[in-house]
Amino acid sequence: MNTVTNSALAARDLRHVWHPCTQMKDHERLPPIAVRRAQGVWIEDFDGRRYLDAISSWWVNLFGHAHPGINAAVSAQLQQFEHVMLAGFTHEPAIALAEELARIAPPGLTRCFYADNGSSAIEVALKMSFHFWQNRGRRRKRRFVTLSNSYHGETLGALAVGNVELYKHTYAPLLMDVLTVPSPDCYERESGESWADCSRRRFALMEAALERHADDVAAVIVEPLVQCAGGMRMYDPIYLSLLRSACNRFGVHLIADEVAVGFGRTGTMFACEQAGISPDFLCLSKGLTGGYLPLSAVLTGDDVYGAFYDEYQAQRAFLHSHSYTGNALACAAARATLGIFAGAPVLEDNRRLAAHLAERLAPLAAHPHVAEVRQTGLIAAVEFVRDRSTREPWPWQERRGLIVHRHALERGVLLRPLGNVVYFMPPYVITPAEIDLMVQVAAEGIERACA
Ligand SMILES: *Cc1c(COP(=O)(O)O)cnc(C)c1O
C-alpha cells in the first residue's frame, strides 16, 4: 500500500510550489505541513497530527473548516452552474448576496461591486473614489491619506496606501505617493491615558492633515478599530466618529477596510458600527465566504453610484473588472455564511467567548517580558518584548516569534506571530476548553522565546 506522509508531500511541494509570504529557505529546517483534512477548528496532517487553527487560516475562516451548511450550499450551486461572467449576465447568488449585504451593512451602502480578494477590493475603492472626483470635475483630488502601520494588501495600489515597512520597503520606488498620518495606535498611549483620549489626541494630526490637503485628497483609508497585519494594534471607536465628521466637513471620502475585521470579529457585525458611522466605501473579503472561496465586495452609496451613471458617450463608467467577478460558487458560500449569522446568536456567543479569552489571557499581562495584552472582540494579542519597563523590543533578527510558532506546532496549535506579537483570531466555533489550550500553549511558547 502506498502511504502518503508529510515528508513525501513536502519534498514534492518544494520542487515546484513557491509559498506566499515565505522565505523559502526556511523550509529547509521547517518543511510545510501537508493537510489531509480539516474539520471545525482542527487541521489534520498526513502523519496523523492535529493543529488547532487559532488564526482562522489567515483570518478567513469564521465557522470552522468543512462546515456542513456551507458545504451543502456550495454543492447545491455546483449542480446548477459554477461561474458565468457578471457583465451582461447576472445570477441569483450574486443578486441575493448584494441584497443581504446592503441589508446588514451600515446605512446608505446600497451598491455592491464584486472583486475577488481583499487587495482587489482596495484597488476598486481607490479607483472609484478618485474616479468619482474626476467625474465631478474635481480633478485635483487624487491623493490618499493613510495611517502609519496600516495594511491594505499586496497589489501595488493597496501596498502604496499601506504602511508596514516589511512588505512595502522593497517596492517603494513603484508606489504612488500618499499622505501618511500617525495612527491612533493605543499601544503608544501615554501613561494614565485612556484609549479614547489617546485616539482623540492622535486625531488632531489627522484633522490638521485634512485641513491642509483637502483640495488634493480623494479619500482617507483606515482599518476600523484594529490594524491587523501591523501587529494587531488597536484604537478607540471615537477616532472613527471624529474621522467621519471631518471627512464630511472637508469633502473627502472615507474608505473603511473591513477585510479583516468585518463579520463579527470585533464584537459587532462591522467594526464601523461601534462608532455609529457609515463609510463611503466599505471593503469586505476574508470572512465573507466563511473562508471557502476568494471573493470580495466594495459597498458604496447612491451618491457615488450616481456620479458614474450616464450615457456611455459621457465616458463616466467604471470600466473595472476581474475575470471571476461575482463567482457563483463564492457567492453561494457567502450567502450560506451570512445565513449562519441570521439563524444563530453568533455575536452574543462571540461576546461570551471573548470574555473567556480575556479572562484566560489576563495573567499574561504581568509576565516580565509582556508589554501589553490587548483585545477587541475575538482578536487578542500579546506583545512580548525584551524589557517590559522600557518596552524595548527583541531585535527582529532573532525571530523569537518563530520560536513560539514552532513550539505551538509541537503542541498541536497553529499560531503565527507577527514579529513579537502573538495573536489569537480563532474561528467562532472554538470552545472554551480549546481557548484554554490555545492560551496555555502560547504562554509556554512565550516563555521559551524569552528564555
Ligand atoms: C488581508 C487584508 C487585505 C488584503 O486581502 P487579500 O485577500 O490578502 O488580498 C486588505 N486589508 C486588510 C485589512 C487585510 O487584513
Coordinates of C-alpha atoms and ligand atoms in Angstrom, one line a residue:
M1 CA 0.0 0.0 0.0
N2 CA 1.1 3.5 -0.8
T3 CA 1.2 5.6 2.4
V4 CA 1.4 9.3 1.9
T5 CA 3.4 11.1 4.5
N6 CA 4.0 14.7 5.3
S7 CA 7.7 14.5 4.3
A8 CA 6.9 12.9 1.0
L9 CA 4.4 15.7 0.1
A10 CA 6.7 18.4 1.5
A11 CA 9.5 17.1 -0.8
R12 CA 7.2 17.2 -3.8
D13 CA 5.9 20.6 -2.8
L14 CA 9.4 22.1 -2.5
R15 CA 10.3 21.1 -6.1
H16 CA 7.6 23.4 -7.6
V17 CA 5.5 25.4 -5.1
W18 CA 6.5 28.9 -4.2
H19 CA 4.7 29.8 -0.9
P20 CA 3.1 33.2 0.0
C21 CA 4.9 35.5 2.5
T22 CA 7.7 33.0 3.0
Q23 CA 11.4 32.9 2.8
M24 CA 11.6 29.6 1.0
K25 CA 15.0 28.7 2.6
D26 CA 13.2 28.5 6.0
H27 CA 11.6 25.3 4.7
E28 CA 15.0 23.6 4.8
R29 CA 14.5 23.4 8.6
L30 CA 10.7 23.6 8.9
P31 CA 9.0 21.9 5.9
P32 CA 5.5 22.9 5.0
I33 CA 2.8 20.7 6.8
A34 CA 0.7 18.8 4.4
V35 CA -3.0 19.0 5.2
R36 CA -5.0 15.8 4.8
R37 CA -8.3 17.2 6.1
A38 CA -9.8 19.9 8.3
Q39 CA -12.9 19.9 10.4
G40 CA -14.2 22.6 12.7
V41 CA -11.2 24.3 14.3
W42 CA -8.9 21.4 13.7
I43 CA -6.5 20.8 10.8
E44 CA -5.1 17.3 10.4
D45 CA -1.9 16.3 8.6
F46 CA -0.6 13.1 6.9
D47 CA 1.2 11.9 10.0
G48 CA -2.0 12.0 12.0
R49 CA -1.2 15.1 13.9
R50 CA -3.8 17.8 14.6
Y51 CA -3.5 21.5 14.9
L52 CA -5.9 23.9 16.4
D53 CA -6.4 26.7 13.8
A54 CA -6.1 29.6 16.3
I55 CA -5.7 32.2 13.5
S56 CA -8.6 31.0 11.3
S57 CA -6.3 30.2 8.4
W58 CA -5.1 33.8 7.9
W59 CA -8.3 35.3 9.3
V60 CA -10.7 33.9 6.7
N61 CA -12.5 31.1 8.5
L62 CA -15.4 32.1 10.7
F63 CA -17.4 28.9 11.4
G64 CA -14.8 26.2 11.1
H65 CA -13.5 24.0 8.3
A66 CA -15.8 21.8 6.3
H67 CA -18.9 23.4 7.7
P68 CA -21.9 21.2 6.7
G69 CA -24.2 24.2 5.8
I70 CA -21.6 25.9 3.7
N71 CA -20.6 22.6 2.1
A72 CA -24.2 22.0 1.1
A73 CA -24.7 25.4 -0.3
V74 CA -21.6 25.2 -2.5
S75 CA -22.5 21.7 -3.6
A76 CA -26.1 22.8 -4.5
Q77 CA -24.8 25.7 -6.5
L78 CA -22.3 23.4 -8.3
Q79 CA -25.3 21.3 -9.6
Q80 CA -26.7 24.5 -11.3
F81 CA -23.5 26.1 -12.7
E82 CA -20.1 27.1 -11.5
H83 CA -19.4 30.5 -13.0
V84 CA -20.7 32.8 -15.6
M85 CA -19.3 36.3 -16.4
L86 CA -21.1 39.0 -14.5
A87 CA -21.0 41.6 -17.3
G88 CA -24.2 41.3 -19.3
F89 CA -25.3 38.4 -17.2
T90 CA -26.4 38.0 -13.6
H91 CA -27.5 35.2 -11.3
E92 CA -29.4 34.7 -8.1
P93 CA -26.4 34.1 -5.8
A94 CA -24.8 37.5 -6.8
I95 CA -28.1 39.3 -6.5
A96 CA -29.2 37.8 -3.2
L97 CA -25.8 38.4 -1.7
A98 CA -25.8 42.0 -2.7
E99 CA -29.3 42.4 -1.2
E100 CA -28.2 40.8 2.0
L101 CA -25.0 42.9 2.3
A102 CA -27.0 46.1 1.7
R103 CA -29.4 45.0 4.4
I104 CA -26.8 44.3 7.1
A105 CA -24.3 47.0 6.2
P106 CA -24.2 50.4 7.9
P107 CA -27.0 52.7 6.4
G108 CA -26.7 54.1 2.9
L109 CA -24.4 51.4 1.5
T110 CA -26.8 50.3 -1.2
R111 CA -24.5 49.4 -4.1
C112 CA -22.3 46.3 -4.3
F113 CA -19.3 45.9 -6.6
Y114 CA -17.7 42.5 -6.5
A115 CA -14.0 41.6 -6.8
D116 CA -12.1 38.5 -5.8
N117 CA -9.8 39.2 -2.9
G118 CA -9.1 41.9 -0.3
S119 CA -6.4 43.7 -2.3
S120 CA -8.5 44.0 -5.4
A121 CA -11.4 45.4 -3.2
I122 CA -9.0 48.1 -2.1
E123 CA -7.9 48.8 -5.7
V124 CA -11.6 49.1 -6.6
A125 CA -12.3 51.5 -3.7
L126 CA -9.3 53.7 -4.5
K127 CA -10.1 53.8 -8.2
M128 CA -13.8 54.6 -7.6
S129 CA -13.0 57.4 -5.2
F130 CA -10.5 59.0 -7.5
H131 CA -12.8 58.5 -10.5
F132 CA -15.8 59.9 -8.6
W133 CA -14.0 63.2 -8.1
Q134 CA -12.9 63.2 -11.7
N135 CA -16.5 62.7 -12.8
R136 CA -17.5 65.6 -10.6
G137 CA -14.9 67.9 -12.1
R138 CA -12.6 67.9 -9.0
R139 CA -9.5 66.9 -10.9
R140 CA -7.0 67.8 -8.3
K141 CA -8.4 65.3 -5.8
R142 CA -6.2 62.4 -6.4
R143 CA -4.2 61.7 -3.2
F144 CA -5.0 59.3 -0.5
V145 CA -4.5 59.7 3.3
T146 CA -3.4 56.6 5.2
L147 CA -2.4 55.8 8.8
S148 CA 1.0 54.7 9.9
N149 CA 1.3 51.0 10.4
S150 CA -1.7 50.3 8.3
Y151 CA -2.1 47.3 5.9
H152 CA -4.4 47.0 2.9
G153 CA -2.9 44.2 0.8
E154 CA -0.1 43.4 -1.6
T155 CA -1.0 44.7 -5.0
L156 CA 0.7 48.0 -5.9
G157 CA -2.2 50.3 -5.1
A158 CA -3.0 48.5 -1.9
L159 CA 0.6 48.4 -0.9
A160 CA 1.0 52.1 -1.6
V161 CA -1.8 53.0 0.9
G162 CA -0.4 50.5 3.4
N163 CA 2.4 51.3 5.8
V164 CA 4.0 48.1 7.1
E165 CA 7.7 48.6 6.1
L166 CA 8.4 44.9 6.0
Y167 CA 6.1 44.4 3.0
K168 CA 6.4 47.8 1.4
H169 CA 10.1 48.9 1.6
T170 CA 11.4 47.0 -1.4
Y171 CA 8.7 48.2 -3.7
A172 CA 8.7 51.8 -2.6
P173 CA 10.0 53.1 -6.0
L174 CA 7.0 51.6 -7.7
L175 CA 4.4 53.1 -5.4
M176 CA 2.2 56.2 -5.7
D177 CA 2.8 58.9 -3.2
V178 CA 0.4 59.1 -0.2
L179 CA 0.0 61.2 2.8
T180 CA 0.7 59.2 6.0
V181 CA -0.7 60.4 9.3
P182 CA 0.4 58.8 12.7
S183 CA -2.1 56.2 13.6
P184 CA -4.3 56.3 16.8
D185 CA -2.5 53.1 18.0
C186 CA -3.2 52.8 21.7
Y187 CA 0.0 50.8 22.3
E188 CA 1.6 54.3 22.1
R189 CA -0.7 55.9 24.7
E190 CA 0.9 57.9 27.4
S191 CA 0.9 56.6 31.0
G192 CA -2.5 57.1 32.5
E193 CA -4.1 58.0 29.2
S194 CA -7.3 56.1 28.2
W195 CA -7.7 54.5 24.7
A196 CA -10.3 57.2 23.9
D197 CA -8.1 60.0 25.0
C198 CA -5.2 58.6 23.0
S199 CA -7.3 58.2 19.9
R200 CA -8.7 61.7 20.3
R201 CA -5.2 63.2 20.7
R202 CA -4.0 61.4 17.6
F203 CA -7.0 62.6 15.7
A204 CA -5.8 66.2 15.9
L205 CA -3.0 65.2 13.5
M206 CA -5.5 63.7 11.0
E207 CA -7.6 66.8 11.2
A208 CA -4.6 69.1 10.5
A209 CA -3.6 67.0 7.5
L210 CA -7.1 67.1 6.1
E211 CA -7.5 70.8 6.7
R212 CA -4.2 71.4 4.8
H213 CA -4.7 69.0 1.9
A214 CA -8.5 68.6 1.4
D215 CA -8.4 70.1 -2.1
D216 CA -5.9 67.4 -3.2
V217 CA -7.3 64.4 -1.3
A218 CA -9.8 61.9 -2.7
A219 CA -10.1 59.7 0.4
V220 CA -8.8 58.6 3.7
I221 CA -8.4 54.9 4.1
V222 CA -8.4 53.1 7.5
E223 CA -8.8 49.7 9.1
P224 CA -11.5 50.3 11.6
L225 CA -10.5 49.5 15.3
V226 CA -7.7 47.0 14.6
Q227 CA -4.6 47.4 12.5
C228 CA -4.3 43.6 12.0
A229 CA -1.2 42.9 9.9
G230 CA 0.5 45.8 11.6
G231 CA 0.7 43.7 14.8
M232 CA -3.0 43.8 16.0
R233 CA -2.7 47.4 17.1
M234 CA -6.0 48.8 18.4
Y235 CA -7.8 52.0 18.9
D236 CA -11.0 53.5 20.2
P237 CA -14.1 54.0 18.1
I238 CA -14.1 57.7 18.9
Y239 CA -11.4 58.1 16.2
L240 CA -13.8 56.8 13.6
S241 CA -16.6 59.1 14.6
L242 CA -14.3 62.1 14.6
L243 CA -12.9 61.0 11.2
R244 CA -16.4 60.6 9.7
S245 CA -17.4 64.1 10.6
A246 CA -14.1 65.6 9.5
C247 CA -14.4 63.8 6.1
N248 CA -17.8 65.3 5.7
R249 CA -16.6 68.7 6.7
F250 CA -13.6 68.7 4.3
G251 CA -15.3 66.9 1.4
V252 CA -13.2 63.7 1.5
H253 CA -14.3 60.1 1.1
L254 CA -13.8 57.6 3.9
I255 CA -12.8 54.1 2.9
A256 CA -13.3 51.5 5.6
D257 CA -11.2 48.4 5.0
E258 CA -13.1 45.8 7.0
V259 CA -11.4 43.0 5.0
A260 CA -10.1 41.5 8.3
V261 CA -12.4 43.0 11.0
G262 CA -15.8 42.6 9.3
F263 CA -18.4 39.9 10.0
G264 CA -18.4 39.9 13.8
R265 CA -14.7 39.8 14.6
T266 CA -14.7 42.9 16.8
G267 CA -17.9 42.2 18.6
T268 CA -20.3 43.9 16.1
M269 CA -21.1 42.7 12.6
F270 CA -19.0 45.5 11.2
A271 CA -16.4 47.5 13.3
C272 CA -17.8 50.8 12.0
E273 CA -21.0 50.1 13.9
Q274 CA -19.2 50.8 17.2
A275 CA -18.7 54.4 16.1
G276 CA -22.2 54.6 14.6
I277 CA -20.8 55.6 11.2
S278 CA -21.2 54.7 7.5
P279 CA -18.1 54.9 5.4
D280 CA -18.3 56.0 1.7
F281 CA -16.7 52.7 0.7
L282 CA -16.8 49.5 2.8
C283 CA -14.3 46.8 1.6
L284 CA -15.1 43.2 2.6
S285 CA -13.4 39.9 1.9
K286 CA -11.7 37.2 4.1
G287 CA -14.6 36.0 6.3
L288 CA -17.2 36.9 3.6
T289 CA -17.3 33.3 2.3
G290 CA -16.6 31.7 5.7
G291 CA -13.1 31.0 4.4
Y292 CA -14.2 28.9 1.5
L293 CA -13.5 30.8 -1.7
P294 CA -11.9 34.0 -2.8
L295 CA -14.5 36.8 -3.0
S296 CA -14.6 40.5 -2.1
A297 CA -17.2 43.2 -2.2
V298 CA -17.0 47.0 -2.1
L299 CA -20.2 48.6 -0.9
T300 CA -20.9 52.2 -1.6
G301 CA -23.9 54.6 -1.8
D302 CA -26.2 56.1 -4.3
D303 CA -24.2 59.3 -4.4
V304 CA -21.1 57.6 -5.7
Y305 CA -23.1 55.3 -8.0
G306 CA -24.9 58.3 -9.4
A307 CA -21.6 60.1 -10.4
F308 CA -20.9 57.2 -12.8
Y309 CA -24.4 56.8 -14.2
D310 CA -24.6 58.5 -17.6
E311 CA -24.8 58.0 -21.3
Y312 CA -22.0 55.7 -22.5
Q313 CA -20.5 58.6 -24.6
A314 CA -20.1 60.7 -21.5
Q315 CA -17.2 58.2 -20.6
R316 CA -18.0 58.1 -16.9
A317 CA -18.5 54.4 -16.4
F318 CA -16.4 52.4 -14.0
L319 CA -14.7 50.0 -16.5
H320 CA -13.1 47.8 -13.9
S321 CA -13.4 44.1 -13.9
H322 CA -11.9 40.8 -12.8
S323 CA -12.5 37.6 -14.7
Y324 CA -14.1 35.9 -11.7
T325 CA -16.2 38.9 -10.6
G326 CA -19.2 37.6 -8.7
N327 CA -18.3 34.0 -8.9
A328 CA -21.4 32.0 -8.2
L329 CA -19.8 29.3 -6.0
A330 CA -18.2 32.0 -3.9
C331 CA -21.5 33.9 -3.7
A332 CA -23.2 30.8 -2.6
A333 CA -20.6 30.2 0.1
A334 CA -21.1 33.8 1.3
R335 CA -24.8 33.6 1.4
A336 CA -24.6 30.4 3.5
T337 CA -22.1 32.2 5.8
L338 CA -24.4 35.2 6.3
G339 CA -27.3 32.7 6.8
I340 CA -25.4 31.3 9.8
F341 CA -25.4 34.8 11.4
A342 CA -29.1 35.2 10.6
G343 CA -30.0 31.8 12.2
A344 CA -28.0 31.9 15.4
P345 CA -27.0 34.4 18.1
V346 CA -23.4 34.5 16.7
L347 CA -22.4 37.9 18.0
E348 CA -23.8 37.1 21.5
D349 CA -21.9 33.8 21.6
N350 CA -18.8 35.6 20.4
R351 CA -19.0 38.0 23.3
R352 CA -19.0 35.1 25.7
L353 CA -16.0 33.6 24.0
A354 CA -14.2 36.9 24.0
A355 CA -14.9 37.3 27.8
H356 CA -13.5 33.8 28.4
L357 CA -10.4 34.6 26.3
A358 CA -9.8 37.8 28.2
E359 CA -10.0 36.0 31.5
R360 CA -7.5 33.4 30.4
L361 CA -5.1 36.0 29.0
A362 CA -5.2 38.3 32.0
P363 CA -2.4 36.6 33.9
L364 CA 0.0 37.0 31.0
A365 CA -0.2 40.8 31.4
A366 CA 2.0 40.5 34.4
H367 CA 4.7 38.5 32.7
P368 CA 8.2 40.1 32.9
H369 CA 8.5 40.0 29.1
V370 CA 5.0 41.1 28.2
A371 CA 4.5 44.7 27.4
E372 CA 0.8 44.5 26.7
V373 CA -2.2 42.2 26.3
R374 CA -4.9 43.8 24.2
Q375 CA -8.2 42.6 22.8
T376 CA -11.1 43.8 20.7
G377 CA -13.8 41.2 20.4
L378 CA -12.3 37.9 19.1
I379 CA -9.0 39.4 18.2
A380 CA -6.5 39.3 21.1
A381 CA -2.7 40.0 21.1
V382 CA 0.2 39.6 23.4
E383 CA 3.1 41.8 22.7
F384 CA 6.3 40.4 24.2
V385 CA 9.5 42.4 24.5
R386 CA 13.0 42.3 25.8
D387 CA 12.4 44.8 28.5
R388 CA 9.0 45.3 29.9
S389 CA 9.7 48.6 31.6
T390 CA 11.1 50.4 28.6
R391 CA 9.2 48.3 26.0
E392 CA 12.4 47.7 24.2
P393 CA 11.6 45.1 21.6
W394 CA 13.6 42.0 20.9
P395 CA 15.7 42.6 17.8
W396 CA 13.7 41.4 14.8
Q397 CA 16.7 39.4 13.5
E398 CA 16.4 37.0 16.4
R399 CA 13.0 35.9 15.1
R400 CA 11.6 35.0 18.6
G401 CA 8.1 34.8 17.2
L402 CA 9.2 31.8 15.2
I403 CA 10.1 30.0 18.5
V404 CA 6.5 30.5 19.6
H405 CA 5.3 29.2 16.2
R406 CA 7.4 26.1 16.4
H407 CA 6.6 25.4 20.0
A408 CA 2.8 25.7 19.2
L409 CA 3.1 23.3 16.3
E410 CA 4.7 20.7 18.5
R411 CA 1.8 21.2 20.9
G412 CA -0.9 21.0 18.3
V413 CA -1.8 24.6 17.9
L414 CA -1.4 26.8 14.8
L415 CA -0.1 30.3 15.9
R416 CA 1.7 32.5 13.5
P417 CA 3.0 35.6 15.4
L418 CA 3.5 38.9 13.7
G419 CA 7.1 39.6 14.7
N420 CA 6.9 39.6 18.5
V421 CA 3.2 39.8 18.7
V422 CA 1.4 36.6 19.4
Y423 CA -2.2 36.9 18.5
F424 CA -5.4 34.9 18.5
M425 CA -8.1 35.1 15.9
P426 CA -9.9 31.8 16.2
P427 CA -13.0 30.6 14.3
Y428 CA -16.2 31.4 16.1
V429 CA -16.9 27.7 16.8
I430 CA -14.0 27.3 19.2
T431 CA -14.9 26.0 22.6
P432 CA -13.8 27.5 26.0
A433 CA -11.6 24.4 26.5
E434 CA -9.9 24.9 23.2
I435 CA -9.4 28.6 24.1
D436 CA -7.7 27.3 27.3
L437 CA -5.4 25.1 25.3
M438 CA -4.5 27.9 22.8
V439 CA -3.6 30.3 25.5
Q440 CA -1.7 27.7 27.6
V441 CA 0.4 26.8 24.6
A442 CA 1.0 30.5 23.7
A443 CA 2.1 31.2 27.2
E444 CA 4.6 28.3 27.1
G445 CA 5.8 29.5 23.7
I446 CA 6.4 33.0 25.0
E447 CA 8.3 31.5 28.0
R448 CA 10.6 29.6 25.6
A449 CA 11.0 32.5 23.3
C450 CA 12.1 34.8 26.1
A451 CA 14.4 32.4 27.8
Ligands
LIG1 C1 -5.7 40.7 4.3 C2 -6.0 42.1 4.2 C3 -6.1 42.7 2.9 C4 -5.8 42.0 1.7 O1 -6.6 40.9 1.4 P1 -6.1 39.8 0.4 O2 -7.3 38.9 0.2 O3 -5.0 39.1 1.1 O4 -5.6 40.4 -0.8 C5 -6.5 44.0 2.9 N1 -6.8 44.7 4.0 C6 -6.8 44.1 5.2 C7 -7.1 44.9 6.4 C8 -6.3 42.8 5.4 O5 -6.2 42.3 6.6

